[in-house]
Structures are given as structure tokens and as C-alpha cells.
CSV table of C-alpha atoms in Angstrom, one decimal:
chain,number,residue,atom,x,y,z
A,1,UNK,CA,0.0,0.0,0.0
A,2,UNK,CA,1.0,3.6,-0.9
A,3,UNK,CA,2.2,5.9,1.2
A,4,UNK,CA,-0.8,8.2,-0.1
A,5,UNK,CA,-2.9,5.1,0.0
A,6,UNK,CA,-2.3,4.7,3.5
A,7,UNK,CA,-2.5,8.4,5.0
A,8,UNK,CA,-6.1,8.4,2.6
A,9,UNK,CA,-7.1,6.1,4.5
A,10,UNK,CA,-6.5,6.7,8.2
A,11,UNK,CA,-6.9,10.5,8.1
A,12,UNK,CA,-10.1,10.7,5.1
A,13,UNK,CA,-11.5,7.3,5.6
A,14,UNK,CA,-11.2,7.4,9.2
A,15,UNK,CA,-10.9,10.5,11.2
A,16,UNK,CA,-13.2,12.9,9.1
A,17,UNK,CA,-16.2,10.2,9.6
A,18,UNK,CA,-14.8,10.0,13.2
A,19,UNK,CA,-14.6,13.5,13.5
A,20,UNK,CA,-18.7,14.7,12.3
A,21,UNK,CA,-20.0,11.9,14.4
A,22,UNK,CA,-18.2,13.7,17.3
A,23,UNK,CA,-19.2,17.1,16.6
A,24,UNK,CA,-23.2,15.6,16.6
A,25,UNK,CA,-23.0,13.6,19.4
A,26,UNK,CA,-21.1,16.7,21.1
A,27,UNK,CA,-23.7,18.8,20.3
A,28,UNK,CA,-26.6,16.5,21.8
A,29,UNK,CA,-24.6,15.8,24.9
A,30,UNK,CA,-24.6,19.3,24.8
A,31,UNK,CA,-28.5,19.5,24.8
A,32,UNK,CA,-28.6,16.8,26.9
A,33,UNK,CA,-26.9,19.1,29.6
A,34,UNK,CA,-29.3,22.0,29.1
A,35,UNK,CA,-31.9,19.6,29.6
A,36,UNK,CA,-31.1,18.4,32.3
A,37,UNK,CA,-30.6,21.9,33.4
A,38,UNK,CA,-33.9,22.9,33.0
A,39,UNK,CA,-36.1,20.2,33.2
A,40,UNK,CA,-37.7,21.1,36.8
A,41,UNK,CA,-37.9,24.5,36.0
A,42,UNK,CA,-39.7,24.1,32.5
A,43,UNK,CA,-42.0,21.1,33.5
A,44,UNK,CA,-41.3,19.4,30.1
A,45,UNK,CA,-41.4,22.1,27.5
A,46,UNK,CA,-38.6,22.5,24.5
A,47,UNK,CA,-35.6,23.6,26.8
A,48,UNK,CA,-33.9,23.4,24.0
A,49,UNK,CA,-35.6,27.0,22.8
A,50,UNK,CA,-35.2,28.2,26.0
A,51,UNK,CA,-32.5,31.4,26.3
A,52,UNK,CA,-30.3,31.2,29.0
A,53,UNK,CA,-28.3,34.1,30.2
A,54,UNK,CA,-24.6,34.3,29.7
A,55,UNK,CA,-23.2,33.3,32.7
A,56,UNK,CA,-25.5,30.2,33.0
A,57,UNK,CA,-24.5,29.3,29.3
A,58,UNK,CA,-21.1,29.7,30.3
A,59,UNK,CA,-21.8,27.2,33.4
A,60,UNK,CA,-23.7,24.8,30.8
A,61,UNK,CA,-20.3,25.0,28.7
A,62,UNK,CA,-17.8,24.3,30.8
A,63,UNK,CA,-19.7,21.1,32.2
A,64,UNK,CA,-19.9,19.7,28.9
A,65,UNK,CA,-15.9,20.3,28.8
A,66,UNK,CA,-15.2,19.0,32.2
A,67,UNK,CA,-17.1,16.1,31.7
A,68,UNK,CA,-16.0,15.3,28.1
A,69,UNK,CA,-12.9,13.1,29.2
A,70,UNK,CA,-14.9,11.1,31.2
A,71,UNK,CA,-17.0,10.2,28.4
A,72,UNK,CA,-14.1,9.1,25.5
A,73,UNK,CA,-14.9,5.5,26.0
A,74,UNK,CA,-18.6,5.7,25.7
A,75,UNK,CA,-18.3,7.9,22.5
A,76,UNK,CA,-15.8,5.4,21.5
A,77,UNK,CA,-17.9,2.4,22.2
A,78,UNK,CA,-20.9,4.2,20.2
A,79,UNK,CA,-19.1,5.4,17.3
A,80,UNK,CA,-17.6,1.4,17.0
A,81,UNK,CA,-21.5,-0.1,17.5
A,82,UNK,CA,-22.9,2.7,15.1
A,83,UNK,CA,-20.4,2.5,12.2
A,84,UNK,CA,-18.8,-0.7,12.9
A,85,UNK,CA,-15.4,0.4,10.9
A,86,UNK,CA,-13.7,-2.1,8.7
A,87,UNK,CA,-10.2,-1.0,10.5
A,88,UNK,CA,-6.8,-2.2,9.1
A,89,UNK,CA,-5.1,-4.9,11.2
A,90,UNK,CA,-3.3,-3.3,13.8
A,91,UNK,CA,-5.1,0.2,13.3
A,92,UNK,CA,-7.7,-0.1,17.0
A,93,UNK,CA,-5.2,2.2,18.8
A,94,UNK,CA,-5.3,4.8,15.7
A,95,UNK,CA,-8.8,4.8,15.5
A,96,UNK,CA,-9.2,4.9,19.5
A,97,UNK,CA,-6.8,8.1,19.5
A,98,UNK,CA,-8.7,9.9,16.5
A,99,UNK,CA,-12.1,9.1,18.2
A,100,UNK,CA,-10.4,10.8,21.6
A,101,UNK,CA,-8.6,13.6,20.0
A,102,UNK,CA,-12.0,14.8,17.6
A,103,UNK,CA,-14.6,13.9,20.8
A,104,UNK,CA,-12.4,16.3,22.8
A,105,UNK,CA,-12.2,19.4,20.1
A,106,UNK,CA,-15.7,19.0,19.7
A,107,UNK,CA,-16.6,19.8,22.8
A,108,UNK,CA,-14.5,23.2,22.9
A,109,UNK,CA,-16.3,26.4,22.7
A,110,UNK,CA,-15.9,26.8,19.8
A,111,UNK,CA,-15.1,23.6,18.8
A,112,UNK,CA,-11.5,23.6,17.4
A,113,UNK,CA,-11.5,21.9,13.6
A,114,UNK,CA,-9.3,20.5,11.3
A,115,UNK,CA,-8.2,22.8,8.5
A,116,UNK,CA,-9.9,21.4,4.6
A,117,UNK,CA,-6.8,21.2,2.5
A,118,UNK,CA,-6.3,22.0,-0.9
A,119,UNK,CA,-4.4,19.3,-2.6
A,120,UNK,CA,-3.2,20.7,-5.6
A,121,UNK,CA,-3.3,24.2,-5.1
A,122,UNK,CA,-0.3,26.5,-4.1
A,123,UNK,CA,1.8,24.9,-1.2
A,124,UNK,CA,1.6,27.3,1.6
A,125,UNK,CA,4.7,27.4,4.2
A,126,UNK,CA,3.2,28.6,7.0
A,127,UNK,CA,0.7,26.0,7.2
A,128,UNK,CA,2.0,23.0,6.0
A,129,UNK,CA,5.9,21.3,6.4
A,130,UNK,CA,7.1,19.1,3.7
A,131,UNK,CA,6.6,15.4,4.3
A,132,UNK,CA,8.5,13.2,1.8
A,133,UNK,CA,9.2,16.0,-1.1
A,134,UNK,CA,9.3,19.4,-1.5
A,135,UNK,CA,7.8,21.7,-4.4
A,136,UNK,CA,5.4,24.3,-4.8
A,137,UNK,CA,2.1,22.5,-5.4
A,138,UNK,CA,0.6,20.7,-2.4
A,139,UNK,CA,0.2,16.5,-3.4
A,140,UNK,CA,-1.7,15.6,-0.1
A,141,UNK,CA,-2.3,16.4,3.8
A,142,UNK,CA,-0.6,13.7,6.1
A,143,UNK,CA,-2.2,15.6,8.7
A,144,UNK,CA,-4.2,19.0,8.2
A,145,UNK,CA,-3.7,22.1,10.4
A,146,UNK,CA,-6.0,22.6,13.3
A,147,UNK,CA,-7.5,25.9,13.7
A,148,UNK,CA,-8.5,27.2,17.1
A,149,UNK,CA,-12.0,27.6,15.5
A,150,UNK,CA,-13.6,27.9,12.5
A,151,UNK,CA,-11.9,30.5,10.2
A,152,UNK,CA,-9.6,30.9,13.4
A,153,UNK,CA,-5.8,30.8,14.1
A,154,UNK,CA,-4.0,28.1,13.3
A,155,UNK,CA,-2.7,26.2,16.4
């Protein structure tokens, strides 16, 4: 298998499935918190709709962070019984790490992302280093950039 081949596989194959089932389940656990929140207080109406003030959303925040690493092996377990992944032999730990690593940058406010490379387009310096070869046209993203947020600094 291909160098190319290989990082296809792992980083699109894998981790950018891994990582959009992360940032929905991050943003239902994320419900799930405000609903729990506001359950007694609503008597079973749409929390969900409800507006909470800033410091209470900034509460309802940081328990979904603080609680997010105690949760990597649930998320783990659901994303393995939901999409049951066809993994290459010897790959578990990989897909164990990505599944940690996107879980936990999901549940950031706001939630840190992966840059989208460009293959083919103008190599760019200050966001990529040279794996294998150099040259001024980028081939294909070992690993992308990670931004702090959307349209955000890169980290």
C-alpha cells in the first residue's frame, strides 16, 4: 500500500467520519446538559428553545468540557456499534486516538477543527511542512492544520 494510500485512509477514511459523528454527538450531549438543566424549571417544554443568560450558558459550557474526558470511551464504544469500521489490522489504537482527540475538540467552545486542505493548489509554508518531497504544489495532507475555531488561528 502507498504511502498516499495509507494516509487516505487513516486520516479521510477514518478520522473525518470520526470527527462529524463527534461534533453531533457533542452537540446532543450538549442538549442533553441543558436539559437536564432545565427540566424542573420548564415542567417538560422545548428547553432546547429556552434562552439562557450568559453566565448560565457559560456554566452549561464548561460542564460539557469538564465532563467530556470522562466520556471518550462511551463515545468510542458508540461510534464502534454505530459505524462498525472495517479497520486495518493493527489500526484499534489509531482509531481509538482519533475518536479521543476529535470527541475532545468537539466539545470546545468553539469547537477547534481541522483545517480542509487543498491538494493541488499552491503549497503554503506557513501552514504545512514538507513530508517526503518538496515543491510548490501541495500533493496531499498527512495531517491537516488545526484551527482554534472555525476561520480561526492556526494552532
Amino acid at each position: 500500500m502507498t504511502t498516499r494510500r495509507v494516509v487516505d485512509t487513516c486520516f479521510g477514511e477514518t478520522s473525518r467520519g470520526v470527527d462529524g459523528e463527534c461534533r453531533s454527538m457533542a452537540n446532543d450531549f450538549k442538549n442533553n446538559i441543558k436539559r437536564a438543566a432545565l427540566s424542573l424549571s420548564k415542567n417538560g417544554s422545548n428547553m432546547i428553545e429556552t434562552k439562557v443568560d450568559v453566565t448560565r450558558n457559560k456554566l452549561l459550557k464548561e460542564m460539557q468540557k469538564s465532563f467530556a474526558p470522562l466520556l471518550v470511551d462511551d463515545v468510542y464504544k458508540n461510534l464502534v456499534n454505530k459505524s462498525k469500521p472495517k479497520l486495518p489490522k493493527n489500526t484499534e489504537r489509531f482509531y481509538r486516538s482519533c475518536v479521543e482527540l476529535c470527541w475532545l475538540m468537539s466539545v470546545q467552545d468553539p469547537p477547534v477543527v481541522f483545517d480542509t486542505p487543498k491538494t493541488g493548489g499552491k503549497f503554503d509554508s506557513d501552514r504545512y511542512r514538507t513530508y517526503t518531497k518538496t515543491g510548490k504544489h501541495l500533493d496531499y495532507v498527512v495531517w491537516p492544520p488545526m484551527l482554534l475555531h472555525a476561520g480561526g488561528p492556526l494552532l
